[in-house]
Phi, psi and omega in degrees: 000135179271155162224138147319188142285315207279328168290298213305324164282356177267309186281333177254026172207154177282124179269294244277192144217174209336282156350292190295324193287330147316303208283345194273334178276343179256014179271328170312281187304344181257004185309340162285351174270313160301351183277309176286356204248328181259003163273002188263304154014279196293316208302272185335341191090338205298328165304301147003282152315289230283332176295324192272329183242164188332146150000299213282341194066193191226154183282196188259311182302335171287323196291328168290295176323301171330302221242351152085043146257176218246133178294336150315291186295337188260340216265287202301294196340294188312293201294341201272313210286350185286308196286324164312319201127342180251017213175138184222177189219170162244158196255309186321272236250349186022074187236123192245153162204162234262155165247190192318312176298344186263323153293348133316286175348284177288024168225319181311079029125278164345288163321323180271337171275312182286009178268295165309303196294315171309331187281293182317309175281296201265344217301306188286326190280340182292004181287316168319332189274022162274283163334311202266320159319310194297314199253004170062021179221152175294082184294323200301314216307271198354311154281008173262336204178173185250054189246173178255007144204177197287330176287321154307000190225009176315295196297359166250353158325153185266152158013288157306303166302307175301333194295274216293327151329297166278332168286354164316296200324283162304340186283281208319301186288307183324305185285000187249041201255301179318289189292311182317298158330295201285355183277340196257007136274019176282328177278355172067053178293150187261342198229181184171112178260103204280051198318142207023056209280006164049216181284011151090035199261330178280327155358272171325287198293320151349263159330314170292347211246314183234127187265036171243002185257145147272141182252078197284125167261151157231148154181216189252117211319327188283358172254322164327302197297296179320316173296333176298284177350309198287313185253041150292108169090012178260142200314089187091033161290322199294335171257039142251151173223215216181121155232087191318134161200223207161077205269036196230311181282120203287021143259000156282107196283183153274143206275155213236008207260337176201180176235148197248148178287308175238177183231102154249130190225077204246139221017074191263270221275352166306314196287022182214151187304181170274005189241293161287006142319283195335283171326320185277345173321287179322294163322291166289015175246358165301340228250005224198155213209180201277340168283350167283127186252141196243121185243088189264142191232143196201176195252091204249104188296345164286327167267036190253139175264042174214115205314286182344314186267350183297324177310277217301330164317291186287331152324298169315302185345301206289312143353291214255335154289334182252359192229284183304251188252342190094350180192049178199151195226165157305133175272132165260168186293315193303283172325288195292348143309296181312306169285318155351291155314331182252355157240061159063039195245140153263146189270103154309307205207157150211119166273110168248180192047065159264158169066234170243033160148020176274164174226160182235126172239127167276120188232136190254160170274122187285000000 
């Protein structure tokens, strides 16, 4: 198995001792309580407050007038938020204030997205994942809708969910877009085929970054609408086009009507088991010849050069298990080589830590 250095010392040796390793199993066991308690933190404002006001900090009763909650609801909060972590007290004074971790909360941009996306996406469907572990299917999606995975049902999603879906989505990808550009435009490609190309945002900095390339999205027709919706009137919509497919179904082909310089596929391919990885793989390197190039680019958990974000990763898994399809993950380097390889690709290069923790592997046909 590849580790970073920084996993390889987080996974193979015991930090805690004993005491800290109690207090960590029942931070487990309460964890859906530690969840709602630092998201209301955040939603009320009271983290907030706490940051904004002097060195001395504020009592409950100042925090309650202030913020026109009952000194019972700021007290459980407060008390619960002392055993989390995010709120310390002076015992003189009982006066509370914020520590390092409740400032994270409130500023860390990572944090704040993976907060939403739980409460929105996952929080109610995550009840589910034993079921869903047992049937190999997203038993959670059920509570949004009747699809046999979550991309078919995006653009019906209600509203708040989708806002938190997508801002999962794009927050992830969006900082890694600069360093990706000058890499998949170093071969100057003319054509450029976008595999799962969503709303059509890497589409869009393409066309902006060089103005002789084209851009084809494939995805799935009900993603196809949302992207026109999206790169409507935007500078160099006229060279994106669209090619609607279902790419789960293993007679959709890749379109064969022209030749693409690159294949790009960025965090594409987590949404799918390894066995439709293989197929698509496969599929698209039918269609492409030895001057083509293939950039997949994905949040690979094994190369993060952080205990932390390799956590939020391996976490996401679960995500795509009870919600999304049932049966796809974050991908490590080994698996995703490994199929690479059977489909019949060679890996040139893999380039990390662009943006926050993506790597891009270059694959050529062999």
């Amino acid at each position: 198995m590849h580790l970073s250095p920084a996993l390889r010392q987080a996974y193979t040796q015991e930090h805690l001792t004993a005491p800290e390793a109690q207090l960590m199993a029942q931070r487990i066991a309460w964890a859906p309580v530690v969840f709602q308690v630092s998201r209301l933190m955040l939603k009320f404002g009271i983290l907030q407050l706490l940051r904004d006001a002097d060195a001395s900090g504020l009592t409950i009763d100042e925090v309650a007038s202030q913020k026109g909650f009952s000194p019972y609801a700021v007290k459980v909060l407060m008390e619960a938020s002392l055993s989390v972590g995010t709120v310390m007290v002076d015992p003189a004074s009982e006066r509370f204030t914020l520590t390092k971790t409740g400032w994270f909360l409130i500023t860390d941009a990572s944090t704040r997205t993976n907060i939403n996306f739980n409460h929105d996406v996952n929080y109610q469907g995550m009840f589910h994942l034993e079921e869903s572990l047992l049937q190999g299917k997203p038993v959670g999606l059920r509570h949004f809708g009747d699809w046999p995975t979550v991309y078919e049902g995006l653009s019906s999603l209600p509203p708040e969910v989708q806002q938190s879906w997508f801002g999962f989505d794009h927050f992830y990808s969006d900082g890694s877009f600069p360093q990706a550009l000058q890499l998949v435009f170093e071969r100057k490609p003319r054509t450029l085929l976008d595999v799962g190309g969503n709303t059509g945002r890497w589409a869009l900095q393409c066309v902006g970054y060089d103005p002789h390339v084209s851009v084809t999205v494939m995805d799935l027709p009900q993603q196809i609408a949302l992207m026109r919706q999206h790169i409507a009137g935007q500078p160099g919509s006229d060279r994106i086009d669209a090619y609607a497919a279902n790419l789960l179904d293993p007679s959709a082909e890749f379109p064969a009507h022209r030749h693409y310089d690159a294949i790009w596929m960025s965090q594409f391919l987590d949404c799918f088991s390894e066995a439709e990885a293989l197929s698509i793989l496969q599929r698209a390197a039918s269609i492409v010849d030895s001057d083509s190039r293939f950039y997949i680019m994905e949040t690979l958990w094994d190369r993060q050069r952080y205990a932390t974000a390799a956590f939020c990763l391996t976490m996401t898994s679960l995500y795509f298990t009870a919600i999304a399809n049932g049966n796809s993950k974050m991908y490590n380097t080994d698996d995703l080589e490994r199929i690479i390889s059977q489909a019949g690709l060679h890996v040139e290069a893999i380039h990390d830590q662009l943006g926050l923790g993506h790597s891009i592997i270059v694959c050529s046909k062999s």
